[in-house]
Amino acid sequence: MPRVSLYFSIMMLAFAAMNGNQVFGQDATHCDVVTGVMMQLQQDPLFTQPYVDMDEWRDKPVRHRYVHGGFKGTETRFSYYFPAREQYEGRFFQYITPVPMDENVSQGATGEDDKIGFSLASGAYFIETNGGGANLVGRPGTSVDPTIAGYRANAAAAQYSRVVAMEMYGCQRPYGYAFGGSGGAYRTVGGLENTEGVWDGAVPFVMGSPMAIPNVFTVRMYALRVLQDKLPMIADAVDVGSEADPYQHLSAEEASAFSEVSKMGFPMQAWYMYDKLDLHGFAALFPGIVAADPSYFSDDFWHKPGYEGYQAPRSLQAAKIQHRAKIKKLILARDAETSGLAALLKAQASRGLADDAFKSLLGNSAADLPVAIELDSVPDKSTLGADIFVKTGKASGEKLLATKQLVGNYLLVGEDARDVLLKLKVGDEMEINNLNFLAAQTYHRHQVPEQGYPAWDQFRDAQGKPIYPQRPMILGPLFAIAAAGTVPTGKFTGKMIVLENLYDTEAYPWQGDWYRGQAQMYLGDELNDNFRLWYSDHPNHNDHGAQRVPTQTVSYLGILQQALRDVSAWVEQGIAPPATSRYTIVDGQVRVPADADERGGIQPVIQLLANGEKRAVASVGEPVQFSATIEVPKGTGKIVEAAWDFDGSGAFSSPAKLEQAVGDPVVVSASHSFGATGTYFVTLRAASQREDDAETPYARVSNLDRVRIIVN
């Protein structure tokens, strides 16, 4: 496969010229970038015939020109959003979705979630594509060429956008910057590593490593099962102001599981999410893992020494499900609202975000599609991840996956097997069987890589050899190739700022450091001239402004937006962004300094105290004195907002009075009393903004801090 070249954009200009199109009112061949090079162009043979099928001005979210099109002979589609000439500053921002999705997926968002509005407000036009089409989703073992969705379709759309932009604004090559999260981070990195001159910089965020899949999910599922009764205690013990040891009440097996998941990198402070963690992206990956290594599931795990299932511990034996039942009733999508399960069944289409794009791999709902199955009997154990084998009826021999836990006698089913679901009838017999899912939970022990992944050192002996039997192949890099077209190497061109989050339950934080190491090997002494890694405290994986637990996490969209502005200033003006965060990694856990300037990056740091401590004891009605200092790393902005949450609702309905001088930390204080006994967590959330603009929704960089109050 030839590398996608800088000259492809020039080829596109030449293509426009040969077809009689005009560039800013003059013949395209008069552009200096075209003259003399038309015969020297390199090009991707798949994307030689671009077309535009829609070109119109729109007023929402702000006035812009919308251009839609594709490439003849392919399923690739693109959308461009151009600002008015007076807003344009010579660049584009291109969003790379985690998997190939609709090219209009970013439309309709508002506030800080609005990628289009942010881009236009930043002097950039915005690009997104369908990644070549949904049929090009890369999966290990298929014949799909992963390079097309990995980076080639996106690169072609980026290059052709320059033709349209130069027609509109003038014959000066636009700078280009890609950004994508989770699987989109793989694809963003894949683009910079495998092209030249397409993108000048990039911001991959919540990024995994080539060993992320399936291992970050399997170890989490293992911990959720073994620790299920102790997770409330663990979540409280690792929260602020605790005096408890999270290991204190754990059995030997439970302590081992907690140590294992922690050393693999699951953030200890993120166990506040224990009751909200489910299969997530593993629902889309699990069938492929079973297909890739069938002997592990069918025989080896349960019958060979060295595997957890051989002489299985009591907890594993107790978790087994092999339950036969009959269908009593089918709940169809059109009946969901009146079923009594509406809140659980309400369909939520993927918005192409880092945290939900996997939904697009599971299909789309339809009115006549069963979304829940009432059974005449159910097991009294967790059915999450279980296979549902259909034993009788038209769907006999088929299989479904339980992507959610049983609710009463109702089995909530995913939409990944539409044809099977449509064949089901009342009275059909099914078997709920979770043996494969149980086996998957320790699969990471049998995937020990050779070098460079300290998270797996816990599975090596004193000589560095694996203590568990190893599978014939390491699956992680195969999934990375399926996503990005190649395994990330660190050999990229341009400037890059990688963003990782210390509360991330999907992309464990140490993986950003892994890529930094790869880039260090390639760039050597030039690393600091081309690369940054910023760790952010309190964001999780979800790239959405609204937080599921707003008293524990903050949005990282403002950090992402400022990183895009910073990488463009780095490329275009030579303004170096804030340095890579200072951090250490101990037993899989990433730790950062408490001081803002020492920590680095661009996130404000809050130090909140109650009566001078992180934990305070008070009587009912007794005022508690709260004080906080909020510091922003030097040169990264000013605090524009701070707000209190005293009742744990996450509403942050009590604005804090801000008094600050340039270069000084912000100090805020409050007094509050509690009307009943109990344990309370008070939270202060604050946001900084580089331009000191309190009104804009964009590039507002957030953080929070908490204290524990015991009211007697």
XYZ file of C-alpha atoms in Angstrom:
712
model
C 0.000 0.000 0.000
C 1.632 3.312 -1.002
C 1.815 6.003 1.654
C -0.851 8.668 1.273
C 1.149 11.677 0.161
C 1.109 15.413 0.585
C 0.881 15.549 -3.161
C -2.544 13.902 -3.154
C -4.076 17.279 -2.308
C -2.289 18.764 -5.302
C -3.598 15.928 -7.441
C -7.088 16.857 -6.344
C -6.492 20.460 -7.416
C -5.267 19.175 -10.736
C -8.376 17.003 -10.994
C -10.520 20.083 -10.404
C -8.565 22.007 -13.025
C -8.888 19.291 -15.637
C -12.648 19.307 -15.090
C -12.962 23.047 -15.596
C -13.460 24.000 -11.926
C -12.219 27.353 -10.673
C -9.953 28.090 -7.729
C -10.855 31.408 -6.028
C -11.995 32.758 -9.377
C -9.045 31.771 -11.532
C -7.976 28.703 -13.449
C -6.740 26.045 -11.008
C -3.561 25.524 -12.991
C -2.471 29.057 -12.055
C -1.974 27.982 -8.427
C 1.724 27.687 -7.609
C 1.063 24.426 -5.771
C -0.165 22.800 -8.973
C 2.259 24.100 -11.571
C 4.991 21.687 -12.543
C 4.022 18.756 -10.326
C 0.935 17.235 -11.958
C 2.921 14.362 -13.456
C 4.751 13.617 -10.186
C 1.759 12.927 -8.031
C 1.237 9.846 -5.894
C -2.270 8.817 -5.006
C -4.357 6.195 -3.287
C -5.950 4.233 -6.155
C -9.253 3.890 -4.280
C -9.927 7.609 -4.034
C -9.289 9.190 -7.419
C -12.800 10.469 -8.198
C -14.230 12.766 -5.532
C -17.693 14.223 -5.971
C -19.954 16.710 -4.179
C -23.685 16.030 -4.013
C -24.718 18.795 -1.596
C -23.365 22.318 -1.197
C -25.395 24.854 0.779
C -25.205 27.554 3.430
C -26.702 26.792 6.842
C -27.356 28.896 9.923
C -27.033 26.302 12.716
C -25.084 25.995 14.952
C -23.703 29.179 13.363
C -23.559 30.430 9.795
C -21.485 28.007 7.700
C -21.226 26.337 4.321
C -22.046 22.626 4.358
C -20.502 20.404 1.686
C -21.320 16.695 1.417
C -19.903 14.164 -0.987
C -17.849 11.039 -1.433
C -15.601 9.117 -3.804
C -16.927 7.261 -6.818
C -16.538 3.505 -6.683
C -16.477 3.476 -2.881
C -18.901 3.812 0.037
C -16.808 6.603 1.545
C -18.752 9.759 2.385
C -17.634 13.038 3.927
C -19.103 16.211 5.391
C -17.322 19.559 5.453
C -18.392 22.608 7.466
C -16.748 25.861 6.320
C -16.930 29.128 8.289
C -17.465 32.465 6.612
C -14.325 33.933 5.055
C -13.855 36.483 7.843
C -13.799 33.695 10.474
C -11.395 31.384 8.658
C -7.807 31.193 9.908
C -6.363 28.597 7.543
C -6.944 25.225 9.243
C -9.298 22.300 9.669
C -10.156 20.023 12.580
C -11.148 16.476 11.628
C -12.986 14.202 14.028
C -12.043 10.520 13.746
C -14.820 8.332 15.172
C -13.947 5.163 17.154
C -15.408 2.979 14.398
C -16.692 3.851 10.911
C -19.948 5.728 11.415
C -22.281 8.184 9.734
C -20.528 11.225 8.310
C -23.066 13.550 9.968
C -22.850 12.115 13.477
C -21.699 15.405 15.040
C -24.705 17.400 13.880
C -27.200 18.556 16.500
C -24.844 18.766 19.477
C -24.914 21.883 21.636
C -22.677 23.666 24.123
C -19.257 22.178 24.737
C -20.373 18.972 22.981
C -20.679 20.850 19.676
C -17.625 19.894 17.634
C -18.817 21.860 14.615
C -19.434 25.061 16.559
C -16.118 24.724 18.376
C -14.205 24.269 15.123
C -15.809 27.278 13.463
C -15.178 29.373 16.604
C -11.510 28.312 16.385
C -11.039 29.596 12.847
C -11.193 26.066 11.427
C -13.483 24.200 9.132
C -14.702 20.837 10.408
C -14.495 17.415 8.740
C -15.984 14.049 9.498
C -16.423 10.933 7.380
C -18.107 7.557 7.511
C -14.658 5.955 7.580
C -15.270 4.204 4.297
C -18.595 2.663 5.343
C -19.921 0.402 8.068
C -19.056 -2.694 6.027
C -15.376 -1.783 6.431
C -15.291 -2.146 10.206
C -12.079 -4.019 10.857
C -12.308 -7.269 12.809
C -9.591 -9.882 13.306
C -10.019 -12.849 11.009
C -12.039 -11.070 8.313
C -10.968 -10.227 4.770
C -11.679 -6.513 5.251
C -8.678 -4.299 4.508
C -8.320 -2.410 7.821
C -6.209 0.371 6.308
C -9.229 1.816 4.488
C -11.256 2.556 7.607
C -8.110 2.924 9.686
C -6.815 5.984 7.866
C -7.096 5.935 4.056
C -10.731 7.069 3.776
C -10.155 9.798 6.336
C -6.964 10.895 4.597
C -8.655 11.106 1.208
C -11.460 13.234 2.619
C -8.952 15.489 4.372
C -6.976 16.016 1.190
C -9.976 16.733 -0.992
C -11.264 19.207 1.596
C -8.231 21.343 0.767
C -9.420 21.609 -2.827
C -12.801 22.926 -1.715
C -11.220 25.189 0.900
C -8.780 26.729 -1.587
C -11.609 27.354 -4.024
C -13.396 29.240 -1.253
C -10.634 31.032 0.632
C -7.635 31.243 -1.672
C -4.784 29.085 -2.858
C -2.972 28.539 0.413
C -2.758 25.013 1.774
C -4.903 24.658 4.932
C -3.242 23.176 7.988
C -4.975 20.018 9.218
C -5.431 18.441 12.645
C -7.081 15.129 13.502
C -8.587 14.146 16.834
C -10.249 10.959 18.006
C -10.885 9.067 21.218
C -10.771 5.421 22.280
C -10.871 3.451 19.008
C -10.682 6.829 17.296
C -7.362 7.414 19.042
C -6.012 4.252 17.400
C -7.238 5.536 14.042
C -5.900 9.047 14.624
C -2.459 7.692 15.478
C -2.669 5.274 12.555
C -3.247 8.239 10.263
C -0.237 10.204 11.459
C 1.994 7.141 11.394
C 1.051 6.016 7.888
C 0.632 9.222 5.892
C 2.720 12.226 5.008
C 1.429 15.767 4.704
C -2.214 14.933 5.297
C -2.395 16.074 8.918
C 0.049 18.484 10.504
C -0.843 17.477 14.034
C -3.243 15.436 16.117
C -4.837 15.036 19.522
C -5.561 11.351 20.271
C -7.449 11.007 23.547
C -8.391 8.225 25.992
C -5.978 6.082 24.041
C -5.327 2.379 24.434
C -2.246 0.318 23.670
C -1.854 -2.684 21.356
C -2.511 -4.861 24.422
C -5.712 -3.104 25.510
C -8.156 -5.464 23.813
C -9.530 -7.687 25.235
C -7.473 -7.417 28.415
C -8.766 -4.181 29.968
C -12.254 -5.697 29.808
C -11.484 -9.257 30.881
C -9.684 -8.234 34.062
C -12.460 -5.801 34.926
C -15.112 -8.488 34.467
C -13.061 -10.806 36.656
C -12.834 -8.234 39.436
C -16.539 -7.399 39.200
C -17.417 -11.071 39.708
C -14.986 -11.952 42.492
C -15.387 -8.673 44.379
C -19.103 -8.131 43.795
C -20.078 -8.267 47.488
C -17.122 -6.133 48.591
C -17.234 -3.383 45.976
C -19.325 -0.940 48.068
C -16.731 -1.249 50.838
C -13.845 -0.835 48.370
C -15.435 2.197 46.715
C -15.845 3.868 50.105
C -12.343 2.928 51.267
C -10.641 4.530 48.242
C -12.812 7.662 48.381
C -11.682 10.897 49.993
C -11.415 11.084 53.766
C -11.540 7.334 54.323
C -9.713 5.758 57.221
C -10.264 2.224 55.923
C -7.900 -0.150 54.125
C -9.603 -1.497 50.968
C -7.963 -4.890 51.604
C -9.157 -5.067 55.211
C -12.194 -7.312 54.799
C -11.179 -9.238 51.678
C -10.639 -12.979 51.516
C -7.420 -14.280 49.994
C -9.084 -14.738 46.592
C -10.712 -11.307 46.759
C -7.466 -9.598 47.784
C -5.664 -11.315 44.915
C -8.338 -10.182 42.429
C -8.209 -6.599 43.705
C -4.428 -6.570 43.404
C -4.598 -8.100 39.917
C -7.039 -5.545 38.497
C -5.171 -2.662 40.142
C -1.791 -3.752 38.754
C -3.373 -4.134 35.328
C -4.221 -0.442 35.573
C -7.887 -0.101 36.502
C -7.823 3.189 38.476
C -8.448 2.432 42.139
C -10.220 5.767 42.573
C -12.708 4.835 39.836
C -14.481 2.116 41.814
C -17.225 4.661 42.540
C -18.536 3.332 39.184
C -18.843 -0.294 40.361
C -22.651 -0.408 40.068
C -22.608 1.160 36.585
C -19.940 -0.963 34.916
C -21.228 -3.457 32.377
C -19.936 -5.131 29.225
C -19.450 -1.797 27.447
C -17.369 -2.379 24.294
C -16.722 -5.976 25.284
C -20.202 -6.823 23.966
C -18.948 -6.145 20.441
C -15.568 -7.832 20.994
C -16.506 -10.989 22.892
C -17.797 -13.069 19.935
C -14.622 -12.337 17.999
C -12.434 -13.479 20.888
C -14.282 -16.791 21.133
C -14.011 -17.249 17.365
C -10.281 -16.423 17.386
C -9.376 -18.923 20.121
C -12.143 -21.550 20.305
C -10.093 -24.255 22.030
C -9.469 -21.992 25.027
C -13.203 -21.770 25.695
C -14.318 -25.229 24.648
C -11.623 -27.272 26.355
C -8.431 -25.751 27.763
C -9.826 -23.343 30.360
C -11.960 -25.951 32.108
C -9.812 -29.044 31.691
C -6.095 -28.192 31.657
C -3.738 -27.326 34.536
C -2.681 -23.704 34.765
C -6.089 -22.290 33.909
C -8.534 -20.862 36.463
C -11.259 -23.298 35.438
C -9.140 -26.374 36.196
C -9.852 -27.210 39.824
C -11.922 -24.037 39.854
C -12.170 -22.039 43.084
C -15.489 -22.052 44.891
C -16.484 -18.590 43.629
C -16.046 -19.676 40.010
C -17.987 -22.879 40.529
C -20.791 -20.936 42.192
C -21.002 -18.478 39.293
C -21.658 -21.122 36.626
C -24.977 -20.972 34.813
C -26.418 -23.703 32.593
C -30.129 -22.941 32.912
C -32.969 -24.129 30.654
C -36.118 -22.023 30.318
C -38.980 -21.283 27.927
C -40.035 -17.971 26.450
C -43.160 -16.733 28.211
C -43.476 -13.372 26.438
C -41.588 -11.237 23.914
C -41.373 -7.479 24.486
C -41.076 -5.759 21.112
C -39.426 -2.392 20.562
C -42.788 -0.792 19.756
C -44.159 -1.960 23.116
C -41.182 -0.836 25.193
C -42.815 2.336 26.519
C -45.749 0.440 28.033
C -43.821 -2.635 29.172
C -42.771 -1.327 32.577
C -39.169 -1.613 31.418
C -39.135 1.640 29.461
C -36.230 3.205 31.326
C -34.044 0.172 30.680
C -35.163 -0.444 27.122
C -35.144 3.095 25.770
C -32.897 2.929 22.723
C -30.003 5.365 22.613
C -28.300 5.566 19.258
C -24.551 5.984 19.291
C -23.396 9.572 18.942
C -20.003 8.479 17.624
C -18.265 9.269 20.889
C -15.341 7.574 22.582
C -17.640 6.009 25.160
C -20.577 4.815 23.066
C -19.480 4.170 19.484
C -19.394 0.414 20.142
C -23.217 0.565 20.031
C -23.033 1.093 16.284
C -21.486 -2.372 15.989
C -24.511 -3.935 17.660
C -27.127 -2.931 15.096
C -30.216 -0.748 15.109
C -33.588 -1.298 16.729
C -36.832 -1.730 14.794
C -40.445 -1.716 15.908
C -40.905 -5.479 15.511
C -37.597 -6.439 17.111
C -37.687 -8.128 20.544
C -35.790 -6.062 23.112
C -36.655 -8.134 26.180
C -37.663 -11.747 26.732
C -39.787 -12.864 29.664
C -38.793 -16.384 30.741
C -40.803 -18.896 32.729
C -37.825 -19.364 35.082
C -34.489 -17.645 35.619
C -31.214 -18.416 37.401
C -30.495 -16.638 40.674
C -27.032 -15.521 39.497
C -25.580 -12.778 37.341
C -26.390 -13.396 33.695
C -24.226 -10.558 32.398
C -22.220 -11.798 29.433
C -24.016 -15.151 29.234
C -24.691 -16.876 25.939
C -28.336 -17.635 25.246
C -28.567 -20.755 23.100
C -31.886 -21.256 21.328
C -32.816 -24.926 21.576
C -36.167 -25.149 19.792
C -38.206 -23.289 17.171
C -37.174 -21.507 13.993
C -34.054 -20.077 15.651
C -32.881 -23.429 17.002
C -29.084 -23.619 16.994
C -28.652 -19.843 17.084
C -27.075 -17.801 19.890
C -27.592 -14.429 21.578
C -25.491 -12.527 24.117
C -26.856 -11.167 27.396
C -25.428 -7.657 27.314
C -27.283 -6.674 30.507
C -28.229 -8.356 33.770
C -31.635 -10.000 34.250
C -34.397 -7.714 35.492
C -36.834 -9.933 37.331
C -37.789 -12.640 34.854
C -36.840 -10.464 31.892
C -33.771 -11.046 29.789
C -32.621 -7.808 28.136
C -31.074 -8.628 24.789
C -28.744 -6.726 22.505
C -29.518 -5.904 18.890
C -26.492 -7.654 17.422
C -28.482 -10.658 16.189
C -31.552 -9.158 14.548
C -32.256 -12.169 12.352
C -32.216 -14.491 15.368
C -34.456 -12.252 17.470
C -37.067 -12.015 14.733
C -37.371 -15.823 14.626
C -38.160 -16.226 18.326
C -41.645 -17.300 19.436
C -43.388 -17.800 22.764
C -42.715 -21.358 23.957
C -39.266 -21.644 22.378
C -36.771 -23.227 24.747
C -33.460 -21.525 25.567
C -30.357 -22.282 27.579
C -28.602 -19.491 29.485
C -24.958 -20.505 29.657
C -22.138 -18.285 30.938
C -19.211 -20.721 30.779
C -17.520 -18.841 27.931
C -17.921 -15.523 29.719
C -16.433 -16.938 32.913
C -13.507 -18.304 30.937
C -12.919 -14.932 29.292
C -12.476 -13.226 32.649
C -8.907 -14.449 33.133
C -7.900 -14.527 29.469
C -5.400 -11.701 30.084
C -3.249 -14.085 32.152
C -2.601 -16.093 29.025
C -1.696 -13.069 26.864
C 1.621 -12.052 28.417
C 3.589 -9.914 25.913
C 7.334 -10.229 25.546
C 8.463 -6.705 26.405
C 7.343 -3.221 27.347
C 4.192 -3.850 29.372
C 4.886 -3.767 33.127
C 1.200 -4.413 33.884
C 1.862 -8.047 32.934
C 4.910 -8.459 35.177
C 2.608 -9.815 37.881
C 2.173 -12.884 35.662
C 5.918 -13.584 35.317
C 8.244 -15.605 37.531
C 11.626 -14.494 38.854
C 13.218 -15.356 35.509
C 10.656 -13.280 33.596
C 8.787 -16.289 32.203
C 4.962 -16.471 32.231
C 3.583 -18.374 35.213
C 0.436 -19.355 33.298
C 0.194 -21.294 30.020
C 0.122 -18.965 27.039
C -2.216 -19.006 24.051
C -0.864 -19.560 20.527
C -1.278 -15.883 19.637
C -1.551 -12.478 21.309
C -4.901 -11.007 20.251
C -4.359 -7.368 21.268
C -2.260 -6.293 18.271
C -4.784 -7.933 15.923
C -7.541 -5.743 17.346
C -5.254 -2.700 17.096
C -4.631 -3.453 13.415
C -8.355 -3.895 12.847
C -8.952 -0.422 14.301
C -5.996 1.571 12.987
C -4.775 -0.424 10.003
C -1.439 -0.977 11.753
C -0.018 -1.527 15.220
C 1.010 1.848 16.704
C 4.787 2.322 16.590
C 5.440 5.908 17.707
C 6.842 6.784 14.256
C 4.652 9.743 13.344
C 5.129 13.010 11.506
C 3.800 16.329 12.757
C 2.948 17.428 16.302
C 0.938 15.371 18.778
C -0.726 15.960 22.154
C -2.038 12.763 23.786
C -4.729 13.098 26.469
C -5.300 10.486 29.165
C -7.621 10.498 32.177
C -6.829 9.264 35.670
C -10.385 7.992 36.283
C -10.684 6.135 32.964
C -12.374 2.748 33.426
C -11.982 1.743 29.749
C -8.585 3.083 28.598
C -6.344 2.503 31.589
C -4.146 5.594 32.089
C -0.716 3.917 31.837
C -1.300 3.330 28.121
C -0.536 6.943 27.272
C 2.874 6.424 28.838
C 3.325 3.322 26.681
C 2.879 5.406 23.529
C 5.150 8.111 24.898
C 7.833 5.444 25.246
C 7.327 4.374 21.638
C 7.579 7.963 20.461
C 10.714 8.446 22.596
C 12.431 5.521 20.870
C 11.645 7.042 17.474
C 12.128 10.756 18.147
C 14.891 10.591 20.748
C 16.064 14.079 21.679
C 13.358 15.577 19.434
C 10.493 14.158 21.519
C 9.876 17.421 23.344
C 9.737 19.279 20.021
C 6.899 17.121 18.721
C 5.026 15.351 21.521
C 3.079 16.007 24.713
C 1.208 13.726 27.111
C -1.262 15.397 29.470
C -2.891 13.511 32.323
C -6.181 14.913 33.609
C -7.566 14.238 37.057
C -11.233 13.236 37.510
C -12.424 12.699 33.907
C -13.556 9.194 32.963
C -13.766 7.762 29.423
C -16.969 9.488 28.360
C -16.399 12.397 25.952
C -19.689 14.080 26.758
C -20.316 17.193 28.798
C -22.957 15.553 30.997
C -21.421 13.269 33.615
C -23.048 10.125 35.020
C -21.654 10.908 38.483
C -20.946 14.662 38.418
C -19.704 14.729 42.027
C -16.890 12.330 41.086
C -15.946 13.254 37.518
C -15.671 16.239 35.202
C -15.853 16.602 31.441
C -12.568 16.633 29.569
C -13.996 18.261 26.434
C -12.524 21.626 27.384
C -9.084 20.048 27.725
C -9.494 18.411 24.315
C -10.585 21.673 22.717
C -7.700 23.636 24.198
C -5.299 20.897 23.112
C -6.510 21.284 19.528
C -5.959 25.029 19.694
C -2.543 24.467 21.264
C -1.379 21.935 18.694
C -2.415 24.289 15.874
C -0.497 27.177 17.474
C 2.483 24.821 17.873
C 2.485 23.949 14.176
C 1.538 27.319 12.706
C 3.287 29.770 15.037
C 5.916 27.698 16.809
C 4.285 28.330 20.194
C 5.175 25.305 22.300
C 2.282 23.998 24.431
C 2.571 23.311 28.163
C 4.970 20.493 28.936
C 4.096 16.843 29.360
C 2.527 16.123 32.742
C 4.799 14.930 35.530
C 3.704 11.534 36.770
C 4.840 8.238 38.182
C 3.480 4.741 37.612
C 3.553 2.298 40.514
C 1.954 -1.153 40.186
C -0.160 -0.034 37.250
C -1.463 3.121 38.949
C -0.623 6.553 37.501
C -0.008 9.239 40.111
C 0.494 12.991 39.583
C 1.823 15.699 41.954
C -0.627 17.730 44.023
C 0.829 21.104 43.000
C -0.507 22.580 39.743
C 2.809 23.887 38.421
C 4.629 20.712 39.363
C 1.914 18.559 37.785
C 1.942 20.470 34.499
C -0.584 20.075 31.732
C -3.386 22.640 31.607
C -5.888 21.496 34.244
C -6.584 23.542 37.371
C -5.878 21.834 40.690
C -8.216 22.239 43.680
C -7.303 21.673 47.315
C -10.544 21.563 49.316
C -10.640 21.228 53.113
C -13.419 21.009 55.706
C -12.461 22.503 59.051
C -8.903 22.316 57.796
C -8.988 18.577 56.927
C -10.162 16.186 54.182
C -12.493 14.587 56.737
C -14.532 16.472 59.307
C -16.890 15.388 62.079
C -19.778 17.649 63.077
C -23.075 17.570 64.900
C -26.468 18.092 63.301
C -26.880 21.803 62.634
C -23.262 22.653 63.415
C -21.665 24.852 60.720
C -18.724 23.295 58.878
C -16.162 25.693 57.410
C -15.035 24.901 53.869
C -12.011 26.485 52.217
C -10.269 25.798 48.925
C -7.385 27.041 46.840
C -7.647 26.696 43.077
C -4.476 26.958 41.027
C -3.927 26.917 37.294
C -0.555 25.899 35.860
C 1.341 29.018 34.829
C 0.349 30.431 31.461
C -2.685 28.196 30.951
C -5.549 30.565 31.780
C -7.626 31.911 34.646
C -10.420 30.500 36.781
C -13.757 31.592 35.308
C -16.183 29.562 37.404
C -16.434 27.638 40.664
C -19.493 26.076 42.279
C -20.378 24.044 45.385
C -22.408 20.874 45.752
C -23.305 20.388 49.422
C -26.016 17.721 49.126
C -24.441 15.197 46.759
C -27.010 15.836 44.007
C -24.445 16.962 41.447
C -26.471 20.092 40.718
C -23.683 22.510 41.781
C -26.318 25.125 42.537
C -24.152 27.272 44.834
C -21.750 29.498 42.868
C -18.512 30.359 44.647
C -17.334 33.962 44.765
C -14.117 34.340 42.796
C -11.452 36.814 43.741
C -8.190 36.506 41.896
C -5.204 38.489 40.771
C -3.026 37.525 37.833
C -0.708 34.728 38.871
C -2.348 34.204 42.268
C -4.303 31.118 43.320
C -8.033 31.587 43.739
C -9.294 31.166 47.298
C -12.952 30.364 47.987
C -14.740 29.579 51.218
C -18.190 28.661 52.481
C -20.025 27.574 55.598
C -22.684 24.887 55.618
C -24.551 22.837 58.204
C -26.336 19.513 57.817
C -29.806 18.776 59.115
C -29.525 15.020 59.654
C -26.986 12.435 60.702
C -25.048 10.561 58.054
C -21.997 10.695 55.828
C -21.870 13.531 53.296
C -19.485 14.378 50.496
C -19.126 18.047 49.624
C -17.692 18.852 46.200
C -16.212 21.994 44.684
C -15.943 22.136 40.902
C -14.020 24.822 39.022
C -13.162 25.698 35.430
C -10.386 27.717 33.841
C -10.295 29.276 30.385
C -7.215 30.378 28.470
C -8.681 33.672 27.230
C -10.411 34.386 30.552
C -13.776 34.156 28.756
C -16.485 33.172 31.217
C -19.219 33.157 28.562
C -17.895 30.738 25.949
C -18.781 27.045 26.281
C -15.517 26.063 24.586
C -12.082 25.255 26.023
C -13.284 25.466 29.616
C -10.924 23.193 31.555
C -12.561 21.607 34.606
C -11.564 19.803 37.785
C -13.092 19.088 41.187
C -12.212 18.108 44.733
C -14.206 16.510 47.561
C -14.250 16.222 51.327
C -16.025 13.766 53.638
C -18.289 15.020 56.448
C -19.470 12.705 59.245
C -22.556 14.180 60.918
C -23.429 12.700 64.323
